[in-house]
XYZ file of C-alpha atoms in Angstrom:
606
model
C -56.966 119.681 31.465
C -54.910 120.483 34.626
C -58.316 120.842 36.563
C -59.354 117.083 35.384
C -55.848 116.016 36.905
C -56.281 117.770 39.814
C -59.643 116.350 40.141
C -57.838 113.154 39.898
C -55.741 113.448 42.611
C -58.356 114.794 44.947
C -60.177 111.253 44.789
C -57.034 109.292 45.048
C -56.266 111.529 48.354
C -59.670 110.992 49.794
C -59.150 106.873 48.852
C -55.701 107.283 50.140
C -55.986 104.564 52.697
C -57.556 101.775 50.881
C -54.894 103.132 48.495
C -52.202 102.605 50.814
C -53.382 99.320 51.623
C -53.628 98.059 48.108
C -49.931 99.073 47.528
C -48.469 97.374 50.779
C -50.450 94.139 49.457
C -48.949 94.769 46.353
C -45.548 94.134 47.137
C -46.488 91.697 49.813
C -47.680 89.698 46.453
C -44.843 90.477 44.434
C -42.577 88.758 47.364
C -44.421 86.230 47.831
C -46.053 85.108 44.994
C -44.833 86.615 41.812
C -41.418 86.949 42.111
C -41.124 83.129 42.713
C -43.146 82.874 39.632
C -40.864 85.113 37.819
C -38.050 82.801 39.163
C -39.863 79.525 38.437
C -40.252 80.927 34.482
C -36.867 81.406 34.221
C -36.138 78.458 35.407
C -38.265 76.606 32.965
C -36.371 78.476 30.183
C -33.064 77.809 31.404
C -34.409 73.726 31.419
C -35.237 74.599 28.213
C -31.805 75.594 27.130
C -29.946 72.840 29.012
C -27.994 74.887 31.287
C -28.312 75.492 34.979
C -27.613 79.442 33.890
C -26.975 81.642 31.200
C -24.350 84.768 30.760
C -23.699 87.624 28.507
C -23.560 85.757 25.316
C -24.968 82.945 25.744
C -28.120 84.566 26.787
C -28.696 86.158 23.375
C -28.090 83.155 21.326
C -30.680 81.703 23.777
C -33.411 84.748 23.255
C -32.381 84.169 19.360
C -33.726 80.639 19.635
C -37.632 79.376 18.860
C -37.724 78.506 22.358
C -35.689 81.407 23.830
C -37.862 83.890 21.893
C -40.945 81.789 23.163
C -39.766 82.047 27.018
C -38.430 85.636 26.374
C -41.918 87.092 25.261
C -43.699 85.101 28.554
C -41.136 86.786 30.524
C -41.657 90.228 29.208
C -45.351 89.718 29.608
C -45.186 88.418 33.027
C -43.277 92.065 33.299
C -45.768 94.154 32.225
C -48.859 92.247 34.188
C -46.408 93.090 37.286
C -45.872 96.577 35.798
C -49.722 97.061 35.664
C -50.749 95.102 38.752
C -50.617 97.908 41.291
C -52.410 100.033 39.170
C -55.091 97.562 38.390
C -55.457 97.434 42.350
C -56.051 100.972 42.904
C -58.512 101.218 39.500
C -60.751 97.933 41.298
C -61.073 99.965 44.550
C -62.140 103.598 42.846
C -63.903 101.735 40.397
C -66.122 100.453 43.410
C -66.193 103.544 45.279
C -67.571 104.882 42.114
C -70.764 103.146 42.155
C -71.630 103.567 45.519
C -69.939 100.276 46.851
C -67.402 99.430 49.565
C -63.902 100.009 48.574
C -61.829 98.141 50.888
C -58.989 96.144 50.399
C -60.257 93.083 49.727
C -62.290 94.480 46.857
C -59.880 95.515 44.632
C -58.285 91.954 45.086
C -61.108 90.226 44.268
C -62.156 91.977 41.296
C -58.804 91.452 39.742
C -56.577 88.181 40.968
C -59.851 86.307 38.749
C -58.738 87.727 35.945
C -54.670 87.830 35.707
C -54.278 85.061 33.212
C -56.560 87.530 30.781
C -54.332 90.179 31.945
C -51.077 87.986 30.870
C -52.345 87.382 27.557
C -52.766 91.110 26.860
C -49.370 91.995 28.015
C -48.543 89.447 25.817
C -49.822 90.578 22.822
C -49.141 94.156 23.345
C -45.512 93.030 23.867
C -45.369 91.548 19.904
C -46.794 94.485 18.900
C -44.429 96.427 20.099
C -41.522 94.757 18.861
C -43.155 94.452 15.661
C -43.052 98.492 15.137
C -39.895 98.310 16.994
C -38.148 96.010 14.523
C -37.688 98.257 11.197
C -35.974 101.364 13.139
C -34.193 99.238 15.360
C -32.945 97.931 11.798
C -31.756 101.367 10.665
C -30.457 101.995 14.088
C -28.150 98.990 13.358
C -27.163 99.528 10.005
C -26.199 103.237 11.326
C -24.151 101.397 13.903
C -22.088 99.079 11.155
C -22.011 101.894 8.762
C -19.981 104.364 11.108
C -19.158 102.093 14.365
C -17.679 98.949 13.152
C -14.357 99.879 11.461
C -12.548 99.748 14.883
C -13.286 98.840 18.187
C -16.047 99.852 20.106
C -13.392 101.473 23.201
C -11.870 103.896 20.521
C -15.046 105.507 19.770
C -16.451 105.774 23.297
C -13.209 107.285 24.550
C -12.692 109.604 21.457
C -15.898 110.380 20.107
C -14.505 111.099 16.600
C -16.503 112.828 13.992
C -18.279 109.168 12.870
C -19.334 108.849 15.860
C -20.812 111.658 16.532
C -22.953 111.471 13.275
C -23.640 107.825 14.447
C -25.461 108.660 17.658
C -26.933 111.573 15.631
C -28.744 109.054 13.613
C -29.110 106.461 16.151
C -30.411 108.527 19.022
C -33.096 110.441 16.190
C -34.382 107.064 15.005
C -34.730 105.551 18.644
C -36.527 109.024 19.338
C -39.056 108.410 16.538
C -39.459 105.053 17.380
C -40.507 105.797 20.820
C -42.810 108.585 19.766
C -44.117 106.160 17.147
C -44.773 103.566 20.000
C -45.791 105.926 22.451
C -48.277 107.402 20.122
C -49.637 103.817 19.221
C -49.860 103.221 22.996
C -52.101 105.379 23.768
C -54.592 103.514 21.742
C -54.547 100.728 23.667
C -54.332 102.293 27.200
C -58.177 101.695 27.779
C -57.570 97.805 26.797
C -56.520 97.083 30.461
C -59.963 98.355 32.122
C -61.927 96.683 29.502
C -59.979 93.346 30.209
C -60.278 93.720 33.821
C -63.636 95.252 34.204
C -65.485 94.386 30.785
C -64.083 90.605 30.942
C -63.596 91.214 27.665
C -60.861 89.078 25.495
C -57.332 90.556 24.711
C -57.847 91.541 21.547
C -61.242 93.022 21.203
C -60.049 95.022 24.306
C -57.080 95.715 22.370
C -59.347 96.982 18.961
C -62.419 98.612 21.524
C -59.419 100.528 22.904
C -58.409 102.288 19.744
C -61.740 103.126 19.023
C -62.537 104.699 22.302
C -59.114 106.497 21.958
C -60.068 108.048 18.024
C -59.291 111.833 18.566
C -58.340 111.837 21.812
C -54.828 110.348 22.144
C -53.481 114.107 22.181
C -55.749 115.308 25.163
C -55.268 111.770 27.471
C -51.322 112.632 26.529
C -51.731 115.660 27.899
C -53.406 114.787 30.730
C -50.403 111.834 31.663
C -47.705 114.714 31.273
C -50.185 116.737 33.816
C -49.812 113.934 35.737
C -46.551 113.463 36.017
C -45.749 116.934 35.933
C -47.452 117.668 39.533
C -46.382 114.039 41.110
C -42.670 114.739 40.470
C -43.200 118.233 41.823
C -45.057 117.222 45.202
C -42.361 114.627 44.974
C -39.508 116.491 45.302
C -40.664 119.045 47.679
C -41.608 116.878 50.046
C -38.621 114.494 49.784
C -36.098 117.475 49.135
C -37.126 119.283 52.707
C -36.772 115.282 54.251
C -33.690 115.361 53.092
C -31.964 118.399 53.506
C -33.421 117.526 57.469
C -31.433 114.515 56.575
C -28.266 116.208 55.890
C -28.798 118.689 58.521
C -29.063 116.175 61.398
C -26.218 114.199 59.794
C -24.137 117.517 60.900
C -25.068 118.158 64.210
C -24.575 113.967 64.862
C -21.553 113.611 62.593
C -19.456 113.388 65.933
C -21.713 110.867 67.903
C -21.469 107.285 65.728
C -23.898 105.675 67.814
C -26.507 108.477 67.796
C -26.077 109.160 64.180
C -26.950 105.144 63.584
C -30.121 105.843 65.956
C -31.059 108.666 63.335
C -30.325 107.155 60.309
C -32.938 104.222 61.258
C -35.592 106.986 62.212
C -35.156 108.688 59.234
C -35.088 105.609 56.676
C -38.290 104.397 58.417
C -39.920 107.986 58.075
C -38.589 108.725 54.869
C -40.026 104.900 53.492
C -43.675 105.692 55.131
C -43.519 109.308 53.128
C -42.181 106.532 50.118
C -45.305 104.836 50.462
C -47.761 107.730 50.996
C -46.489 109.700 47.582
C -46.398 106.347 45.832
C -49.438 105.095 46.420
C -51.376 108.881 45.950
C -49.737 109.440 42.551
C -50.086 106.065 41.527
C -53.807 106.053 42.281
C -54.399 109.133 40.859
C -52.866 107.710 37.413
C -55.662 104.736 38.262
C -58.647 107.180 38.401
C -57.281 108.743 34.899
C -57.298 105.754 33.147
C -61.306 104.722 34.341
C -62.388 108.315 33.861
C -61.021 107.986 30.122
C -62.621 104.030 29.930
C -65.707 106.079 31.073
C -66.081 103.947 34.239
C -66.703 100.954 33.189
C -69.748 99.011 35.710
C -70.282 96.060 34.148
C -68.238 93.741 36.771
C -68.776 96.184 39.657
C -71.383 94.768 41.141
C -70.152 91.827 41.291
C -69.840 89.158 44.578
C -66.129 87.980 45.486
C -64.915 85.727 42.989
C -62.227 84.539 44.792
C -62.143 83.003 47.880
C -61.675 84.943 51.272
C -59.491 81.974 52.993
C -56.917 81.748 50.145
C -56.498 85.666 49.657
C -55.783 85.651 53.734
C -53.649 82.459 53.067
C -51.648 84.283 50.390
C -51.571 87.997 52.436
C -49.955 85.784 55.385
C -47.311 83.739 53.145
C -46.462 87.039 51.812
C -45.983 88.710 55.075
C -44.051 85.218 55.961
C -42.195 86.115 52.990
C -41.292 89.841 54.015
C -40.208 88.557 57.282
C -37.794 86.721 55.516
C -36.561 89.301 53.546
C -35.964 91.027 57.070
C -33.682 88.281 58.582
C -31.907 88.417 54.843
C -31.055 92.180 55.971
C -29.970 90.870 59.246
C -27.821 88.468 57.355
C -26.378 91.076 55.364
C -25.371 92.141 58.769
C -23.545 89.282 60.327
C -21.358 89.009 56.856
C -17.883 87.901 57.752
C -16.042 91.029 58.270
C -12.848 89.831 59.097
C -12.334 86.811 56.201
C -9.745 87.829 53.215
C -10.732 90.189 50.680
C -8.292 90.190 47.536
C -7.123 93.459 45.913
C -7.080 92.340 41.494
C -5.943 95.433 40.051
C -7.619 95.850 36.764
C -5.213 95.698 34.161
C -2.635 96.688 36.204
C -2.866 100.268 38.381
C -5.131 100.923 35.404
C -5.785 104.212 37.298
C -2.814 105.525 37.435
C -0.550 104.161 35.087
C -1.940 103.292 31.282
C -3.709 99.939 31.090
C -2.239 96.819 30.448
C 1.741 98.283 30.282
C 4.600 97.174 32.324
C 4.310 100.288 34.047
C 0.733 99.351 34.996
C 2.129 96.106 36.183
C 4.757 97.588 38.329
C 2.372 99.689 39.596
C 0.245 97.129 41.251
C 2.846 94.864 42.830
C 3.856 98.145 44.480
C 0.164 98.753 45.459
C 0.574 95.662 47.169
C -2.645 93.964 44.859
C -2.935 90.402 45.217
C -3.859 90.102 41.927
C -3.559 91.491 38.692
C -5.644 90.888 35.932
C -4.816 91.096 32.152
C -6.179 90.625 28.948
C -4.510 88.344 26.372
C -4.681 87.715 22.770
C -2.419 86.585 19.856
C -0.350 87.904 17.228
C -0.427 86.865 13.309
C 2.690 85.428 14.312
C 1.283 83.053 17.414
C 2.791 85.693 20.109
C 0.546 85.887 22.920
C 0.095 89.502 24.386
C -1.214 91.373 26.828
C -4.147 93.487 25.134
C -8.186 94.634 25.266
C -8.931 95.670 22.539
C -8.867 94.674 19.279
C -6.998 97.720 17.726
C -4.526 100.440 18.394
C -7.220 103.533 17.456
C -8.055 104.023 21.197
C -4.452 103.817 22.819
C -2.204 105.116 19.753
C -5.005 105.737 16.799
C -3.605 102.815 15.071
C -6.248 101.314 13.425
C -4.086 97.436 12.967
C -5.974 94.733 14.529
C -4.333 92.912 16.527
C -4.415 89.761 14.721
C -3.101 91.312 12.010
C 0.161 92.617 13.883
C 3.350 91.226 14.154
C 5.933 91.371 17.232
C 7.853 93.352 14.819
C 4.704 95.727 14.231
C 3.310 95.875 17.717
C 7.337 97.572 18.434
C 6.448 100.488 16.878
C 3.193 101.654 18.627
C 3.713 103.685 21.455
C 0.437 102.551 24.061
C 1.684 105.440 26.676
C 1.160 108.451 25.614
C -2.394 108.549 25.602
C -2.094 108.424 29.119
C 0.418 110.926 29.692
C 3.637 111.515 27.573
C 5.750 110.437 30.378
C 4.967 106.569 29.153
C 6.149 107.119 25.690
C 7.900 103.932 25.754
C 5.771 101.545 26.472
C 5.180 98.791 24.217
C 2.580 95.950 24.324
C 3.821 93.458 26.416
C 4.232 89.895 26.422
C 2.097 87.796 28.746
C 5.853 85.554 29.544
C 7.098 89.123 30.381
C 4.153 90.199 32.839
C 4.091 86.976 34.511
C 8.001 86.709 35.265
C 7.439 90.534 36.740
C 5.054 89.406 38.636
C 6.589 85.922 40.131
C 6.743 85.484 43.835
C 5.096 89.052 44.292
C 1.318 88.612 42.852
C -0.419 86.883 41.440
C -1.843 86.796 37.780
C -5.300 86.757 36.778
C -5.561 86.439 32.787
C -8.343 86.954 30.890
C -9.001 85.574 27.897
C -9.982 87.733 25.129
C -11.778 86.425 21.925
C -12.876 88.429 18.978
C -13.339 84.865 16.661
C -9.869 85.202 15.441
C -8.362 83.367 18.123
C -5.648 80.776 16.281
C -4.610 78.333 19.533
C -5.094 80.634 22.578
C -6.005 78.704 25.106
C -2.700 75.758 24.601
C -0.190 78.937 23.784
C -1.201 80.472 27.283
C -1.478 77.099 29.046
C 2.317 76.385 27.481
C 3.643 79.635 28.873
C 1.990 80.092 32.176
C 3.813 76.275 32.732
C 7.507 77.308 30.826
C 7.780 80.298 33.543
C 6.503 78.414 36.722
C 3.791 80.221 37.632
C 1.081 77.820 37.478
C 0.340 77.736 41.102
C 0.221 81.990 40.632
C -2.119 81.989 37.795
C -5.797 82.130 37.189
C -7.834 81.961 34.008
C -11.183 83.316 33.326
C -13.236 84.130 30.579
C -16.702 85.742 28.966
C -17.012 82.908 26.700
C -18.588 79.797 29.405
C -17.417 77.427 26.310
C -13.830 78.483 26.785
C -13.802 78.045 30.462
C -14.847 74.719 29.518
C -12.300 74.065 27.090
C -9.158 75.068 29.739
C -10.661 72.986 32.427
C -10.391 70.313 29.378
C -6.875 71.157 29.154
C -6.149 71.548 32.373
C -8.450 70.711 35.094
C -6.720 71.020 38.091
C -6.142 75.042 37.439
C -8.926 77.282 38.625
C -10.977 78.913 35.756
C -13.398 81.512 36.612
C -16.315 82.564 34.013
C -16.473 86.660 33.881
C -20.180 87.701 33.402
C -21.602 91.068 32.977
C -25.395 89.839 32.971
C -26.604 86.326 34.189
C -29.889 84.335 34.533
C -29.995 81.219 36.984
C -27.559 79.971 39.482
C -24.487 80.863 38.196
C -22.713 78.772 40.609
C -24.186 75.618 39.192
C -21.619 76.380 35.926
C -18.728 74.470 35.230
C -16.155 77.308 36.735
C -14.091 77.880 39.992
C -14.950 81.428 40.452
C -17.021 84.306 39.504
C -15.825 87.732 38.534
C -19.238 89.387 37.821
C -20.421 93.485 37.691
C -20.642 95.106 40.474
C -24.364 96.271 38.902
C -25.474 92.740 39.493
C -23.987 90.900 42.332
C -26.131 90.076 45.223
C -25.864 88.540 48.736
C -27.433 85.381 47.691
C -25.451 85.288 44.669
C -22.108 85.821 47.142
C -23.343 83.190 49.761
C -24.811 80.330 47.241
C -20.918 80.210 45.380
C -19.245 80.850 48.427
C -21.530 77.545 49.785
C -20.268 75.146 47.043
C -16.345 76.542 47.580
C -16.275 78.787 44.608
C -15.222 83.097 45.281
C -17.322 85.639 43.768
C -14.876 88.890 42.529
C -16.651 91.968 41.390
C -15.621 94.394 38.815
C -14.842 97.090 38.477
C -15.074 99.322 41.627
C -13.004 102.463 41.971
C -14.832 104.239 44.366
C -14.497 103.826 48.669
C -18.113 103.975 49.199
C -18.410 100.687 46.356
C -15.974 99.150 47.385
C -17.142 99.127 51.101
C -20.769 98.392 49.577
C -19.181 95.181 48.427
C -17.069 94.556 51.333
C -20.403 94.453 53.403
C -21.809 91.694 50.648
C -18.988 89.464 51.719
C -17.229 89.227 48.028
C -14.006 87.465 47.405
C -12.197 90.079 45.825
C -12.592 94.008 44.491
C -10.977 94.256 40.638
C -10.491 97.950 40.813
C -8.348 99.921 38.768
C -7.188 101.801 41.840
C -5.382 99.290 44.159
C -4.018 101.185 46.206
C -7.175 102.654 46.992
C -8.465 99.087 47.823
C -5.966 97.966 49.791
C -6.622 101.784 51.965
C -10.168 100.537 52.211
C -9.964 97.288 53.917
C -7.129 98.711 56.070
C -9.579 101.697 57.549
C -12.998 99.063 57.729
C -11.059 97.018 60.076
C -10.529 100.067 62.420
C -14.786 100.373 62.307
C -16.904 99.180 64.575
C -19.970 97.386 63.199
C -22.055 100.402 63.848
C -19.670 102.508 61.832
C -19.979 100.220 58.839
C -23.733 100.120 58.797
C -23.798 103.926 58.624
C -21.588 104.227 55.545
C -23.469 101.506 53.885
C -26.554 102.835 55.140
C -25.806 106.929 54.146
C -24.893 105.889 50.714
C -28.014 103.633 49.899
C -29.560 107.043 50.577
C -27.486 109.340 48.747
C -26.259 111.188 51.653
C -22.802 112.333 52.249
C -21.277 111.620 55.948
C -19.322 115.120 57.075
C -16.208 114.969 57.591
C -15.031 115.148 60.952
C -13.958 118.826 61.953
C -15.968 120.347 59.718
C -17.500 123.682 60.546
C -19.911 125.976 59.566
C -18.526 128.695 56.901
């Protein structure tokens, strides 16, 4: 078994340039061509939907649609044919070389670009299949979830880990574990289908049924020979890589004094460490090609053939592509030339969150004595119509109270201490009022409030217009929410205020919505996400980042604002980054894109 591996990756070494070649064009393509495709699909689907973008919620109702299930599958089969594309590359050109033929570039192009739309529909309708074995465990997986999750809210168990919860992911993580193997297992019957598509010309799903019969008995030995696979790439891998860079580290220490040379070395290195990217990539990756035809037992059919596509448009499409990665090269010079000197706010996640226990008084104080510009809260309501400042929707995770907030009275919500989960020094603290927070924080910072909505609201949005206006501090206040129907429903109330949507996932332009800024995860922002809002006069806030090297990462994007739960950290940050030169900023962003760690000036040797 280990020989036939080996075996492969002797013939993907010897084929290593056209290899190479095939794997630059690759992502050449996948600039130039398909991701705009992947962009112009989604932008179908969001026609489809009616909105110029979708978030968080409103992206699952959408998926739960006819339509949104429609453009969902198309999208997750435009996925996989992107998935397989490099690999279908690499299996053209040794397919070739097999037979005696040339195995340029060119070759493996024009043995597969023909026959993409065949490739779609079999990504297609491997894609239902899998979500049709997927469906019943994902079922138990969920009823496991409501069964021992769904008493109290999500926060409590995840900070806790109580005894239910522990049996839950017990029972959760063994069914998702047999559902993979399940669908792993199945897999491997159809692994041959994408050869006999590409090569045989053969329809979707006879290549689908020809590939379980070509796979009858030996699903176990090709498994084998994948792990064998993967096994020896990862372990070339990361000696190769793990002596770059420990050369890394080790030249980061000798130049940790010298800014300008270290910048010098950090470029040499990125650029040597991406062409030793490239080489790895491209060797295992072909030797997982000449696996899968060796199993298809070579398949000749279509080997012989002529070009089937013309030579003028595959140069036409190689050159928009390289137009394309030119552009992508004067995006990283924009990156570059971001504003470093325009305001960045400090929004101090619910309160000093990280040093004081979230959404208290104390938290509160704590950030106006950070100096945060901002600080952000969450409110909901009372039984009684009190609005307060609160996440979640019980007491389990910050006193093991398990009375929902909706349920509670001002009278109730006395008697739960929210401190001393934190430390026993904040024994006193209550749940505040949102009128109390915002007359702390009058004249001294400003007041972000989000609204929180578990579909028990009563009249949230009018209570916390009515207050924000009875204690002055409308021109200190902004609104924002996860629900986009919400925001729309305060600008309703109150247009002239500025309501930002909140969004942990997004597709489309999300400045296109109806709000008059972003707060959006730090996971997902971009530069052209930053630049397009910041173009029609709307800031982009990220959450939550409580680390220096994230928060400078976002600094360099050009963001609005940092919601942190360590102010005072923040406001450290942006004090020190205006000391840097521009050289000194590109190395931090550039050592940490890396994973390397800058030494500390003064340090020495043991």
């Amino acid at each position: 078994m280990t020989t036939e591996v080996l075996r492969h990756y002797g013939d993907s070494w010897r084929l290593r340039v056209p290899f190479v070649k095939s794997h630059l064009v690759f992502n050449l393509l996948l600039a130039a061509v398909f991701t705009p495709m992947m962009a112009g699909a989604i932008f179908l689907a969001l026609k489809l939907s009616g909105k110029p973008a979708l978030a968080d919620f409103d992206i699952a109702y959408f998926l739960l649609s006819p339509v949104g299930f429609v453009a969902g599958l198309l999208l997750i089969g435009m996925t996989l044919v992107l998935l397989t594309l490099n690999l279908s590359f690499m299996m053209a050109v040794a397919l070739r070389d097999r037979v005696g033929k040339s195995h340029g570039l060119w070759d493996g192009i024009d043995l597969v670009m023909p026959r993409l739309p065949a490739v779609l529909g079999l990504a297609v309708q491997i894609a239902l299949r899998l979500l049709a074995l997927a469906l019943p465990f994902l079922a138990v997986a969920g009823l496991a979830f409501w069964y021992w999750l769904s008493a109290y809210d999500i926060n409590y168990y995840l900070s806790t880990r109580p005894p239910e919860f522990q049996r839950a992911v017990l029972v959760i993580g063994a069914t998702l574990a047999v559902m993979a193997g399940v669908m792993l297992w199945r897999s491997l019957g159809w692994v041959l289908s994408l050869p006999l598509v590409l090569f045989e010309s053969m329809a979707p799903a006879d290549a689908i049924r020809e590939s379980k019969g070509m796979m009858t008995g030996k699903r176990m030995a090709f498994a084998l020979q994948i792990i064998a696979w993967a096994l020896i790439g990862a372990l070339v891998s990361a000696l190769v890589l793990g002596v770059v860079a420990f050369g890394l580290q080790a030249g980061l220490h000798v130049l940790s004094e010298n800014l300008r040379a270290t910048a010098a070395f950090l470029l040499v290195s990125v650029a040597c460490w991406s062409l030793l990217n490239l080489l790895l990539t491209s060797w295992t990756t072909g030797a997982l090609a000449v696996t899968f035809l060796d199993a298809s037992e070579w398949p000749d059919s279509k080997a012989e053939r002529q070009a089937l596509a013309p030579r003028g448009l595959l140069i036409a499409v190689v050159a928009v592509a390289a137009g394309s990665a030119g552009l992508g090269g004067a995006g990283v010079l924009e990156l570059a030339r971001v504003d470093q000197t325009r305001p960045v706010a400090v929004i101090a996640h619910r309160g000093a969150a990280g040093a004081r226990p979230e959404n208290t008084m104390a938290s509160v104080m704590k950030a106006i004595e950070d100096q945060a510009d901002w600080i952000e809260i969450d409110v909901q309501e009372t039984v009684d119509g009190a609005v307060v400042v609160m996440h979640d929707s019980d007491f389990m995770k910050l006193a093991g109270n398990p009375i929902k907030i909706w349920d509670a009275t001002l009278a109730d919500l006395e008697e739960i201490d929210i401190g001393s989960w934190y430390d026993p020094a904040f024994a006193e603290e209550r749940v505040p009022l949102l009128r109390d927070v915002l007359l702390a924080a009058k004249d001294k910072a400003g007041v972000i409030i989000e609204l929180k909505y578990y579909g028990r609201d009563q009249q949230l949005e009018q209570r916390v217009v009515d207050i924000v206006e009875e204690t002055g501090m409308v021109e200190q206040v902004q609104l924002m929410s996860l629900k986009y129907d919400a925001v729309q429903k305060i600008h309703g109330l109150r247009p002239e205020w500025s309501v930002g949507l909140l969004a942990s996932a997004a597709l489309g332009n999300m400045w296109k919505l109806d709000a008059d800024f972003l707060a959006v995860n730090s996971a997902t922002v971009s530069l052209d996400l930053v630049k397009s809002a910041q173009a029609v006069g709307k800031p982009v806030y990220v959450w939550t980042v409580n680390d220096a090297l994230s928060m400078s990462g976002m600094l360099s994007l050009g963001v609005d604002g940092l919601i942190t739960d360590e102010p005072a950290l923040a406001r450290q940050v942006l004090a020190e980054r205006k000391t840097l030169s521009g050289i000194e900023r590109a190395i931090l962003g550039m050592a940490g894109r890396i994973g390397l760690d800058l030494p500390e000036q003064g340090d020495e040797d043991a």
